mmCIF file of C-alpha atoms and ligand atoms in Angstrom:
data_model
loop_
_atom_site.group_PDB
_atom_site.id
_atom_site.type_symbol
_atom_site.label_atom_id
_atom_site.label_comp_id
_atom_site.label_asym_id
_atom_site.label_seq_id
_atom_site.Cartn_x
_atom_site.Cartn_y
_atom_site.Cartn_z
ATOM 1 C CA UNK A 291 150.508 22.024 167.741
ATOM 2 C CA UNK A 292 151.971 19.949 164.725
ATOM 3 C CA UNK A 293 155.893 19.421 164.705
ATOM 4 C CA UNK A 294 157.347 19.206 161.309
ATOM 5 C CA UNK A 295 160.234 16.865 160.543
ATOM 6 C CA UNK A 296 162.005 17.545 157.467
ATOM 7 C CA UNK A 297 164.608 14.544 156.523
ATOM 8 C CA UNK A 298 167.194 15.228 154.102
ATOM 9 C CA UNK A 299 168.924 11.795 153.343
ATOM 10 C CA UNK A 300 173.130 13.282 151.582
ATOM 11 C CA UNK A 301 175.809 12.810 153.147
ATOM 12 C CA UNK A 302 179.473 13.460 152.286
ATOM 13 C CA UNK A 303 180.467 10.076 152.916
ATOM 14 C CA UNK A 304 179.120 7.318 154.572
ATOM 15 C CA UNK A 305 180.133 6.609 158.449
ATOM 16 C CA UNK A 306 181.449 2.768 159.532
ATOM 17 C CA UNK A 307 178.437 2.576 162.206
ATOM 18 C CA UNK A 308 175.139 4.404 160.353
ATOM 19 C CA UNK A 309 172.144 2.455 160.418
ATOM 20 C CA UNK A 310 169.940 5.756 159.248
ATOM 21 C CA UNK A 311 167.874 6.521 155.942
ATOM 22 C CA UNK A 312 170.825 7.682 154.333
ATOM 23 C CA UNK A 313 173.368 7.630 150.688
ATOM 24 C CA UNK A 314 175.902 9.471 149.276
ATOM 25 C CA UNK A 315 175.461 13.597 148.337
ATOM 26 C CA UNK A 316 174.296 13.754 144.464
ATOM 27 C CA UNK A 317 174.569 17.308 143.130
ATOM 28 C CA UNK A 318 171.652 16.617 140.787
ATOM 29 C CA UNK A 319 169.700 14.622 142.878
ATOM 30 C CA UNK A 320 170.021 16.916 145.933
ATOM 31 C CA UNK A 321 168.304 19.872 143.631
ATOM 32 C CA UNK A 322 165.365 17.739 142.272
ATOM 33 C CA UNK A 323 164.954 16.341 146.033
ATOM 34 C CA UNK A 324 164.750 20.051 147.010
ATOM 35 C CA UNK A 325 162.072 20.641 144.939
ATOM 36 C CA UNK A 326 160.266 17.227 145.939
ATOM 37 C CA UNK A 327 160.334 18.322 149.577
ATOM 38 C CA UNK A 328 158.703 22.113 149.192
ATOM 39 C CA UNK A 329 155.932 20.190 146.555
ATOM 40 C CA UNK A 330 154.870 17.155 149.278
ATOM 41 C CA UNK A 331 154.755 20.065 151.940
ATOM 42 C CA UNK A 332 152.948 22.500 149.702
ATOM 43 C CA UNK A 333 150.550 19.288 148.923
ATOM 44 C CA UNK A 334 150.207 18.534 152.862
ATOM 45 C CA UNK A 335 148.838 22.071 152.943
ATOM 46 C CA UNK A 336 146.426 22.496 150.161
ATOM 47 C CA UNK A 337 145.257 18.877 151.508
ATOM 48 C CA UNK A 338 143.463 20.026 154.415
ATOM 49 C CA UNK A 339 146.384 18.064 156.379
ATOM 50 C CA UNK A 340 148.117 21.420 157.378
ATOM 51 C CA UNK A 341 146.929 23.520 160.974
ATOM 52 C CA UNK A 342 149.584 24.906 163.860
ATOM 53 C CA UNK A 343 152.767 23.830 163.949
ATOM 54 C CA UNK A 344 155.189 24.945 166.569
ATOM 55 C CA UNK A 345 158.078 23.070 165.462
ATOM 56 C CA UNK A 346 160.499 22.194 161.881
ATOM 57 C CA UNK A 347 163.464 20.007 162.360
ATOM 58 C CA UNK A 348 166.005 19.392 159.809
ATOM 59 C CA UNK A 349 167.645 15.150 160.095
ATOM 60 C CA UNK A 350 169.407 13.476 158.290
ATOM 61 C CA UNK A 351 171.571 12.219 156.688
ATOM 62 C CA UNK A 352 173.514 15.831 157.100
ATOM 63 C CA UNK A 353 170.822 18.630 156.549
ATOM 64 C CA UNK A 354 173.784 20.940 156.537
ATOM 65 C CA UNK A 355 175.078 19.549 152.798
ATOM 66 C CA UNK A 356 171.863 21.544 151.735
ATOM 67 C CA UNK A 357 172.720 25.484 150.601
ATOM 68 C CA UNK A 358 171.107 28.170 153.251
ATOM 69 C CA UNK A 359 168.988 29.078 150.297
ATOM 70 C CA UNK A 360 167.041 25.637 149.601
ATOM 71 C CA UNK A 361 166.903 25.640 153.407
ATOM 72 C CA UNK A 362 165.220 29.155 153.223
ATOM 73 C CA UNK A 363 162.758 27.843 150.560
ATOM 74 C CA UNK A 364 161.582 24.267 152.738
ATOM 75 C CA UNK A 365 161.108 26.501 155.820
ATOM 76 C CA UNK A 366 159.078 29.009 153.487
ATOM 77 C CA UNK A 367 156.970 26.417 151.976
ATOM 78 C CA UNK A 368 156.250 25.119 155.645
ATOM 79 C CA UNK A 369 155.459 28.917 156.496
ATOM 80 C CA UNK A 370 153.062 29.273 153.384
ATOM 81 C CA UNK A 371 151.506 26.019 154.013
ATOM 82 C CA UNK A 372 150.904 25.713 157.947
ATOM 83 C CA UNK A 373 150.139 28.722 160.506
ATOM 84 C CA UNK A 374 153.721 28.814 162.222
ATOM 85 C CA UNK A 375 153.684 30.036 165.865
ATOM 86 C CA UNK A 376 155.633 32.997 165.988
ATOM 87 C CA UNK A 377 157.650 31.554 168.551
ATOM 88 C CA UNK A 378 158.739 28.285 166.471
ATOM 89 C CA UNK A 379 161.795 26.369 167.131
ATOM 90 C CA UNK A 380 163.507 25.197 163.779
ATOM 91 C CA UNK A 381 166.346 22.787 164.054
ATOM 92 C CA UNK A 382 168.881 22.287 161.445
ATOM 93 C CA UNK A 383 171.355 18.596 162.265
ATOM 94 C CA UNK A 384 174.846 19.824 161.182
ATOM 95 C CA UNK A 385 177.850 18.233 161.207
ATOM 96 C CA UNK A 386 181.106 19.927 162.090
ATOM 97 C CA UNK A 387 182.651 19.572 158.785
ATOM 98 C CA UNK A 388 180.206 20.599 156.589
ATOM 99 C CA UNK A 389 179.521 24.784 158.638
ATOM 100 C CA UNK A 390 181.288 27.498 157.813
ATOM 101 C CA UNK A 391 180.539 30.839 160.137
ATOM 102 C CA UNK A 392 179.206 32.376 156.328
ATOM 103 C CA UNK A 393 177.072 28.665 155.812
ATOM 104 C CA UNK A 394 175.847 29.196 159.442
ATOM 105 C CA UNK A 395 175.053 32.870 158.752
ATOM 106 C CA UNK A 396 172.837 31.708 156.183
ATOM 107 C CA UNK A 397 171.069 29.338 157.776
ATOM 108 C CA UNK A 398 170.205 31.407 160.479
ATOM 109 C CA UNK A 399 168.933 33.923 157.828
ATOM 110 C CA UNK A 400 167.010 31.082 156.288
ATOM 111 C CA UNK A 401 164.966 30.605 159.505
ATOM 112 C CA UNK A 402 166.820 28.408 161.794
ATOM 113 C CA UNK A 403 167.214 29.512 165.207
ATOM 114 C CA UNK A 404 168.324 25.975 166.721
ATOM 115 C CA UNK A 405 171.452 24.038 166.027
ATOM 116 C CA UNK A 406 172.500 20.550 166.330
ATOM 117 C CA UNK A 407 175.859 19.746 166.045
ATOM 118 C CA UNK A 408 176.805 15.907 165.321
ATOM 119 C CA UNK A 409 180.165 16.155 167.087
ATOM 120 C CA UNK A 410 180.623 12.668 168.399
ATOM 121 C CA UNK A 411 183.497 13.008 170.318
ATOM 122 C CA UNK A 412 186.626 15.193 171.035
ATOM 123 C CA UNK A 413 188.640 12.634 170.619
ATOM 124 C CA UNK A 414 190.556 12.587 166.988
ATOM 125 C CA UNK A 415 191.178 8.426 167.534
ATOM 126 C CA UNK A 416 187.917 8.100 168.215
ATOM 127 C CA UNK A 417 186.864 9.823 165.532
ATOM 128 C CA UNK A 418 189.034 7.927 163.167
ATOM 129 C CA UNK A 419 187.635 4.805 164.360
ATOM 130 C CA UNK A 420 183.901 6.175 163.372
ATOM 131 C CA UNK A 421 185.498 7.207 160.332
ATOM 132 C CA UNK A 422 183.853 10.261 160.857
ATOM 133 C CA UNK A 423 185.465 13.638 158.582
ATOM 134 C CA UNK A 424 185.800 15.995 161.079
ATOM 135 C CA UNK A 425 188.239 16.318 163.605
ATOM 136 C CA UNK A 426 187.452 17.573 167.126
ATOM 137 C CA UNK A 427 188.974 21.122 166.963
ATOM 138 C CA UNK A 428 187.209 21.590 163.877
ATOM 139 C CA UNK A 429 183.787 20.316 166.009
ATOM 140 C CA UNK A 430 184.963 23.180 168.421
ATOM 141 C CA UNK A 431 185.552 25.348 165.794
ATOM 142 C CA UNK A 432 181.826 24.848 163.877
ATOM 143 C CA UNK A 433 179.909 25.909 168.219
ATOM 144 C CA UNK A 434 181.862 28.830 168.397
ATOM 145 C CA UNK A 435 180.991 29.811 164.328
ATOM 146 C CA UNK A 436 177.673 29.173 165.384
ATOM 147 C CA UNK A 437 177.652 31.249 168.134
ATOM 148 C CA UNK A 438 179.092 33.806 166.233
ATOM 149 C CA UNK A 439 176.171 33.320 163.816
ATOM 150 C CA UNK A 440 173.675 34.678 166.381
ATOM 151 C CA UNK A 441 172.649 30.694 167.385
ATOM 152 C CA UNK A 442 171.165 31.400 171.040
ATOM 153 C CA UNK A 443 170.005 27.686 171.150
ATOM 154 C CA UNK A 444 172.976 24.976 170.190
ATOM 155 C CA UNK A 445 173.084 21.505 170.984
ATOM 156 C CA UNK A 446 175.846 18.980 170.446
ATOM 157 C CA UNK A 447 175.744 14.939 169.880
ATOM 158 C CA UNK A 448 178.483 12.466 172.079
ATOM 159 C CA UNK A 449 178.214 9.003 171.845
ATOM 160 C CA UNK A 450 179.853 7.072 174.332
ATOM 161 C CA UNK A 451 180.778 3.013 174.575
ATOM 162 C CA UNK A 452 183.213 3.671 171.330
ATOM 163 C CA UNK A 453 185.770 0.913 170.483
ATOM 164 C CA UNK A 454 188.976 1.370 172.373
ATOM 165 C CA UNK A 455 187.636 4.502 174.797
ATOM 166 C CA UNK A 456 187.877 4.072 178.372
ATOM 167 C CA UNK A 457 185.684 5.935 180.846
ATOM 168 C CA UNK A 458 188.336 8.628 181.270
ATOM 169 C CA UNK A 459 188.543 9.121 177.516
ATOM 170 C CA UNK A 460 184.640 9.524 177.596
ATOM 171 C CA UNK A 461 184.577 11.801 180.846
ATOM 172 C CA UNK A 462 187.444 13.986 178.922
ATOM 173 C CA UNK A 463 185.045 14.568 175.843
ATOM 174 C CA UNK A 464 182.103 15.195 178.205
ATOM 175 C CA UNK A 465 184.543 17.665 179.839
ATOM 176 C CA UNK A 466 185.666 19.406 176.489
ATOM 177 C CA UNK A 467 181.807 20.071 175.462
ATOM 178 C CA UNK A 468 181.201 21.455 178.808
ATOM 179 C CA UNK A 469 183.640 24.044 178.097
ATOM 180 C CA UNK A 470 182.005 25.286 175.193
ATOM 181 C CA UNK A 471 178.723 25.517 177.371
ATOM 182 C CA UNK A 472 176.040 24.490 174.714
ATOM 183 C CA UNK A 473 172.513 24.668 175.501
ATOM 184 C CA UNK A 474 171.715 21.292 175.715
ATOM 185 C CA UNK A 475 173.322 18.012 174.734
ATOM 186 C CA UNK A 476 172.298 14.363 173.807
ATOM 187 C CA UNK A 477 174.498 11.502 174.550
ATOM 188 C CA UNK A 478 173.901 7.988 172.854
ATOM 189 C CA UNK A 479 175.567 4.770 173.229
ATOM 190 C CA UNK A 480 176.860 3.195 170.551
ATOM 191 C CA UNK A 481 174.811 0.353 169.064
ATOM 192 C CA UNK A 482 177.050 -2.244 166.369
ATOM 193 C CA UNK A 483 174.751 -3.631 163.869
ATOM 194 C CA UNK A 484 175.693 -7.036 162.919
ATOM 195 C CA UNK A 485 175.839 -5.511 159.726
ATOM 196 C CA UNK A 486 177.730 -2.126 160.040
ATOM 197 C CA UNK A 487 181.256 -1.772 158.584
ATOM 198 C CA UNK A 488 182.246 -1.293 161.796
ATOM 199 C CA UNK A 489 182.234 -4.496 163.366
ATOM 200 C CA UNK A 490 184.542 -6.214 160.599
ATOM 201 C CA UNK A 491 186.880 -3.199 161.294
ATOM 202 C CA UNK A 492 186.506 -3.904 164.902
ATOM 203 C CA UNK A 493 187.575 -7.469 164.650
ATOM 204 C CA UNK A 494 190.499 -6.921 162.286
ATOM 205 C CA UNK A 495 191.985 -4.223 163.994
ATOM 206 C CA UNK A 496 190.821 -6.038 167.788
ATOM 207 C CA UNK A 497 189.288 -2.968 169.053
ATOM 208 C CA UNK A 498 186.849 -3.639 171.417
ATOM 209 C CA UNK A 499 183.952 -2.374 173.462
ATOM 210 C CA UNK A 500 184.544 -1.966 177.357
ATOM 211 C CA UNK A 501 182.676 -4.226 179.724
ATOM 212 C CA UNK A 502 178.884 -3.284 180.695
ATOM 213 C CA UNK A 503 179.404 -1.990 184.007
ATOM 214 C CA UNK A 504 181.962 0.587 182.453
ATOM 215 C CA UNK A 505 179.334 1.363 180.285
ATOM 216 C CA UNK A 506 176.892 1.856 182.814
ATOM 217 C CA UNK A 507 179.513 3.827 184.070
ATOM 218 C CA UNK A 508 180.177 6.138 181.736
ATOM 219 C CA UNK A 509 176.550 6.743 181.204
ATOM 220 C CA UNK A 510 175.958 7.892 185.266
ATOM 221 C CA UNK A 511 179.019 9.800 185.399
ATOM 222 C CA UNK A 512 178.471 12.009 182.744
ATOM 223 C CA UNK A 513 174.962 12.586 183.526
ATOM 224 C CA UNK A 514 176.341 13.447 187.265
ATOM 225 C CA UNK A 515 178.752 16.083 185.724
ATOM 226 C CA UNK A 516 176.430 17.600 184.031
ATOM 227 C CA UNK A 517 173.962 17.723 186.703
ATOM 228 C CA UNK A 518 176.517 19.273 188.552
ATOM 229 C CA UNK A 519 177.196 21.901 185.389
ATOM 230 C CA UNK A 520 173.685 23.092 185.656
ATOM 231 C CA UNK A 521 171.975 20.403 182.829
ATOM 232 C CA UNK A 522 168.545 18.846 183.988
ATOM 233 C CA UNK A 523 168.495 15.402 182.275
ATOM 234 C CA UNK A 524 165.002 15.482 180.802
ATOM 235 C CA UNK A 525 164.715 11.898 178.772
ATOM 236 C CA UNK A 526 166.996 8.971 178.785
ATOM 237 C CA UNK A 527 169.875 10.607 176.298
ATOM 238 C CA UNK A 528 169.084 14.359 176.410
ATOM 239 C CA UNK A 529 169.831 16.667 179.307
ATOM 240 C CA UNK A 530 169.423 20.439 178.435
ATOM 241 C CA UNK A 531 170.270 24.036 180.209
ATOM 242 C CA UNK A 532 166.671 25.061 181.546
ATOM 243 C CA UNK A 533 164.236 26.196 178.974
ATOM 244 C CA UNK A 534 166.275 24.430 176.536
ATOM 245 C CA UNK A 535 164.388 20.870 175.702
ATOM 246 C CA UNK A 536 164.142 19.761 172.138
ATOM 247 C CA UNK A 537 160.494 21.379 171.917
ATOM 248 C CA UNK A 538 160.229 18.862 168.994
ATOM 249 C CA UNK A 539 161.940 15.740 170.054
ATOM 250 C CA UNK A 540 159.613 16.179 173.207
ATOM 251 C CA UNK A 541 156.196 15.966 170.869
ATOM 252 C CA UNK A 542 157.761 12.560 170.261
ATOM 253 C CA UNK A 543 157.895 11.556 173.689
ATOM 254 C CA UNK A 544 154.589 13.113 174.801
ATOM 255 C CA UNK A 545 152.134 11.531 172.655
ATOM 256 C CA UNK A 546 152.117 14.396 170.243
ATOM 257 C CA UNK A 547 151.385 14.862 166.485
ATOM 258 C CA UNK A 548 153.715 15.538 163.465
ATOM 259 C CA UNK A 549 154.391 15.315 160.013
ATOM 260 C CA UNK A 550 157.363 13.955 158.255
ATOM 261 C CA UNK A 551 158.567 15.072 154.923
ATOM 262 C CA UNK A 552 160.755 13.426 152.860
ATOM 263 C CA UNK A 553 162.703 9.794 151.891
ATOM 264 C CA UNK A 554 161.554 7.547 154.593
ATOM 265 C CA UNK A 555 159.639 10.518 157.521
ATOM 266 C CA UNK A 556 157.203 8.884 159.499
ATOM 267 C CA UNK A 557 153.665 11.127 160.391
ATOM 268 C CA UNK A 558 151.020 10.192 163.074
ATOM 269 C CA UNK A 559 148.255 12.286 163.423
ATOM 270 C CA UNK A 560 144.640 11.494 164.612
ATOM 271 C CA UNK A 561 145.920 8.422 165.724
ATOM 272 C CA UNK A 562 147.152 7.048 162.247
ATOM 273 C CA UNK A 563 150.662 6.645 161.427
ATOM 274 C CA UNK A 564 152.162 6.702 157.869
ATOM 275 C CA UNK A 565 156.087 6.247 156.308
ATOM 276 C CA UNK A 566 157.112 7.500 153.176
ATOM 277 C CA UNK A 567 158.821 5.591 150.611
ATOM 278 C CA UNK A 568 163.067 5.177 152.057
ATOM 279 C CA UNK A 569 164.543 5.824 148.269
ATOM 280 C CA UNK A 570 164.962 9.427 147.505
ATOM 281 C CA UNK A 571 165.069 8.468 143.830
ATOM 282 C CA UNK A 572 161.770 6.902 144.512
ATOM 283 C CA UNK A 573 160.098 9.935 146.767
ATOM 284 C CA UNK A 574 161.285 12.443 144.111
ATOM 285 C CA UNK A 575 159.900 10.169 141.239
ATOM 286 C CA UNK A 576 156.471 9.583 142.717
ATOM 287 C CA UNK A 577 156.195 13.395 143.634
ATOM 288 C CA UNK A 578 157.254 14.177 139.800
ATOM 289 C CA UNK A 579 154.301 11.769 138.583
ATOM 290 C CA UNK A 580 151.719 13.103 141.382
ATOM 291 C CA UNK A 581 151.340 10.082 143.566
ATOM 292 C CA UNK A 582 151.126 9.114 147.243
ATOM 293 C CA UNK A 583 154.452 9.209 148.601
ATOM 294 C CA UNK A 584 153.617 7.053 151.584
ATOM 295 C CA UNK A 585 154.262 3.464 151.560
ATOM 296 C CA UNK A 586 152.274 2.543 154.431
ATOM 297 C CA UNK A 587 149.544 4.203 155.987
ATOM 298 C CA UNK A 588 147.533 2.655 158.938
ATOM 299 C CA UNK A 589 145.163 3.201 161.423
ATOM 300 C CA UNK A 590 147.164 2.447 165.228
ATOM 301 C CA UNK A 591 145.076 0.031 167.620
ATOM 302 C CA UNK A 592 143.910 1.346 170.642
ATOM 303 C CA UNK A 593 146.437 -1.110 171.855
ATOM 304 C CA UNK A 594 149.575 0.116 170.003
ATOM 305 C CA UNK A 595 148.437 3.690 171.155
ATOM 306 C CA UNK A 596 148.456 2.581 174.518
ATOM 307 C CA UNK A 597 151.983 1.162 173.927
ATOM 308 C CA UNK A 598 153.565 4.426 172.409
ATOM 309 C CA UNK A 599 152.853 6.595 175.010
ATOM 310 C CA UNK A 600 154.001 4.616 177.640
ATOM 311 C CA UNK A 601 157.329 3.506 175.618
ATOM 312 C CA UNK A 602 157.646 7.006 174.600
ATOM 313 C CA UNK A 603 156.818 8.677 178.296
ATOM 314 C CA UNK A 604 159.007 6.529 180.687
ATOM 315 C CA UNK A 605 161.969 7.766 178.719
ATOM 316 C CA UNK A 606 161.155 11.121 179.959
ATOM 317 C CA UNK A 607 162.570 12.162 183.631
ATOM 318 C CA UNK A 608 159.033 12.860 184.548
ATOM 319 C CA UNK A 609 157.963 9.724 183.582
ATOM 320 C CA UNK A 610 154.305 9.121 182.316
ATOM 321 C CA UNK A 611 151.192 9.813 184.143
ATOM 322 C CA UNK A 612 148.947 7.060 184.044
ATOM 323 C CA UNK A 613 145.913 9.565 185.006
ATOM 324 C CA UNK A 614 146.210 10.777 182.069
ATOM 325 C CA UNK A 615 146.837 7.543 180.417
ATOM 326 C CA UNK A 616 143.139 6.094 181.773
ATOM 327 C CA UNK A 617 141.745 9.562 180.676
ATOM 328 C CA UNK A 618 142.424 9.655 176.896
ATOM 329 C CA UNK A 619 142.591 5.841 176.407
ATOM 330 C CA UNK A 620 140.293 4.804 179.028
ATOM 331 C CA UNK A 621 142.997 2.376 180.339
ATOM 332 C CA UNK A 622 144.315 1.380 183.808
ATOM 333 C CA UNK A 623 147.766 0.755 183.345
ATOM 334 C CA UNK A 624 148.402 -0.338 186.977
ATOM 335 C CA UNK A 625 145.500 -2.235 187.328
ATOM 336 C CA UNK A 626 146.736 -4.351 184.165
ATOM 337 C CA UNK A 627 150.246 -4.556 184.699
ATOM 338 C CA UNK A 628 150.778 -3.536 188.292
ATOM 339 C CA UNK A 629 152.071 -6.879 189.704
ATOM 340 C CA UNK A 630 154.706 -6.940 186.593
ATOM 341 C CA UNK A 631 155.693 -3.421 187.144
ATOM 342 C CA UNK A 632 155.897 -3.813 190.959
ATOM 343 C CA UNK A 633 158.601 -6.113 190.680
ATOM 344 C CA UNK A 634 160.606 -3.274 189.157
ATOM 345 C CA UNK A 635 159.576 -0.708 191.642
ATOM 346 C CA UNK A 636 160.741 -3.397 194.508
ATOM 347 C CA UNK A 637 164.121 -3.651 192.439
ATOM 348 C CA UNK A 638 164.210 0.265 192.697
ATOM 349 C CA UNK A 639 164.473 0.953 188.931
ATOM 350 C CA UNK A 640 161.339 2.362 188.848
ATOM 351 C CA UNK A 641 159.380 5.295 190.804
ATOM 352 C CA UNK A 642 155.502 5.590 191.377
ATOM 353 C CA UNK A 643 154.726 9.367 192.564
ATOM 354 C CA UNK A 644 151.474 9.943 192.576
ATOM 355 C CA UNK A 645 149.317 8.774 189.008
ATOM 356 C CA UNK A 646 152.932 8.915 187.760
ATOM 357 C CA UNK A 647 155.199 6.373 186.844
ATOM 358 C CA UNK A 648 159.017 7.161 186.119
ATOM 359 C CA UNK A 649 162.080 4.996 185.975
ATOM 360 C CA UNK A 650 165.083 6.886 187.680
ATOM 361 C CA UNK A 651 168.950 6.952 186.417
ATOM 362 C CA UNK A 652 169.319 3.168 186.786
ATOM 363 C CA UNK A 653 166.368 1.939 185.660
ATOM 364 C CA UNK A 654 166.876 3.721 182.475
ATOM 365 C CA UNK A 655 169.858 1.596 181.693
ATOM 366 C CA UNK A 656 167.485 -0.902 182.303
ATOM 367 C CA UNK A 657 164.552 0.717 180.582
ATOM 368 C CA UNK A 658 164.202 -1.961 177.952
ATOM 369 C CA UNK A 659 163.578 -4.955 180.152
ATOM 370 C CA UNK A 660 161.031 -2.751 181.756
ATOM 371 C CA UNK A 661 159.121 -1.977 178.995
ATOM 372 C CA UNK A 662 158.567 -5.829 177.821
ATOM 373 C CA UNK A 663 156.404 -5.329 180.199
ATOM 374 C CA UNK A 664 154.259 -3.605 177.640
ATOM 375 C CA UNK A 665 154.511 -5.916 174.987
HETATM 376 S S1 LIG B 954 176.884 11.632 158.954
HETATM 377 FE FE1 LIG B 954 175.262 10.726 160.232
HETATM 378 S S2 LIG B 954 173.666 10.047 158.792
HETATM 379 FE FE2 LIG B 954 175.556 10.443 157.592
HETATM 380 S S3 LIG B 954 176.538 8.448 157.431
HETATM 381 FE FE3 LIG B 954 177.438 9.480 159.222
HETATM 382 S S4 LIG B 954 176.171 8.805 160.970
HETATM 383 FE FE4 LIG B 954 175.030 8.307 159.092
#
């Protein structure tokens, strides 16, 4: 089954740290991009390219700046244009500020029956610092609106390793989105890009990062405390109530299939991998004139095939099974890079169960040196 990402590139203003396909929300732009978006995936299915699909999922940018009635037309066009499973799992990326329980209502009358909430952290300096719009009781606010809503299936962003927060600040927040007992949650650390806003704010107002190890710390604490609040960590920054994966984040981690639509979505399918054009201005314009929106297309290596699914499969829990691996690629992983990857499994980062291969809670902080193994 096909998942279908669906990337809708406004936001309300434009946050100190954000590296993502992203600009500021244009009225005018936003309705013609609307129209773009049902057209490409109208055109995907009169293509041939359509078939099952399990999955939609709304990113961003802040798919929530749309109105629950162009969201009820994209999810109709994917309906009209790809057999749906009956049982689909549509996610809309929402941020707190931007929901209103009517907005939410709406939504969930357009079709979606998963929310993401981008709350960041509970923590209104913190917040400030990401000069994020939202404050945390309004993030608290926007779960229990969805909730009332009728969303079974809600799951909320944290990002810890923020200037200035100390471990305790960072267990507090963890603490706070316990209590309102969401059905799954993904933590990130934060990344500075030598380029982001950020950093020059960083360095003027001499906030800084804490040390590694805290960081390490903060990342095995909270993924203790939620172990211990009945969350299964199933990939490296996602831990989820059971049942309650990211069906669709998981096709990208299982060497599955999907199709993006939109400024800047990637596709792979039959082992080919394509990216649209980043500008929205761009996108809408070559949809307007009727011409390819991607602006690369190409054919993976067996190689680079190879390479995704094991990238992609030891940040999963269960790790990747290299049985399956030598099956479908006619590889054998250990036999080519056993001695590397021994020295890891020696080091106790990683695990070897079987045909499978799995890094546990340390080597995943690790998880990058490990894979240069791959490269
Ligand atoms: S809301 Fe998200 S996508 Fe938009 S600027 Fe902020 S971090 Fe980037």
């Amino acid at each position: 089954m096909l998942g279908l990402y669906v990337h809708v590139p406004f936001c309300s203003a434009i946050c100190n740290y954000c590296n993502f396909n992203r600009g500021l929300f244009d009225g005018a732009l936003k309705a013609r991009y609307v129209d773009a978006l049902v057209a490409e995936i109208e055109g995907a299915g009169r293509s041939g390219r359509s078939g099952g699909a399990d999955t939609i999922y709304f990113g961003g940018g802040t798919p929530s700046l749309l109105e629950p009635e162009e969201i009820a037309r994209i999810v109709d066009a994917c309906d009209r244009s790809f057999e749906l499973a009956r049982d689909r799992e549509v996610t809309l990326e929402a941020n707190p500020e931007s929901v209103s329980r009517e907005r939410l209502a709406g939504f969930r009358a357009a079709g979606i029956n998963r929310l993401s909430v981008g709350v960041q952290s509970f923590r209104d300096d913190e917040l400030g610092r990401l000069s994020r719009l939202h404050t945390a009781a309004r993030a608290q606010a926007a779960i229990r609106e969805a909730r009332a809503a009728g969303f079974d299936n809600v799951s909320l962003d944290l990002m810890m390793w923020l200037p200035g927060q100390s471990v305790t600040d960072w267990l507090g927040s963890v603490e706070q989105a316990i209590a309102l007992a969401p059905d799954h949650l993904s933590l990130y650390l934060l990344e500075v890009y030598p380029n982001a806003p950020l950093r020059d704010e960083m360095a003027r107002a001499r906030w800084s990062q804490a040390p590694d190890d805290d960081a390490a710390a903060m990342y095995l604490t909270a993924l203790a405390r939620l172990d211990a609040a009945g969350y299964g960590q199933y990939e490296i920054s996602n831990v989820a109530k059971p049942g309650r994966a990211s069906r669709h984040n998981l096709k990208y981690w299982t060497d599955g299939e999907w199709l993006g639509f939109g400024c800047g979505a990637h596709s792979t399918r039959a082992g080919a991998r394509s990216r649209n054009v980043s500008s929205p201005e761009e996108y809408v314009g070559r949809i307007v004139r009727g011409e390819p929106t991607a602006a690369e297309t190409r054919v993976l290596t067996a190689d680079e095939r190879v390479g995704d699914a094991l990238f992609t499969g030891l940040r999963l829990s269960e790790g990747v099974d290299l049985e399956a691996v030598r099956v479908r690629y006619g590889v054998d992983i250990w036999g080519r890079h056993g001695t590397d990857l021994d020295v890891f499994v020696r080091e106790g980062l990683l695990v070897r169960e079987g045909s499978r291969l799995r890094l546990n809670r340390q080597g995943m902080l690790l998880a990058h040196e490990v894979m240069t193994v791959f490269v």
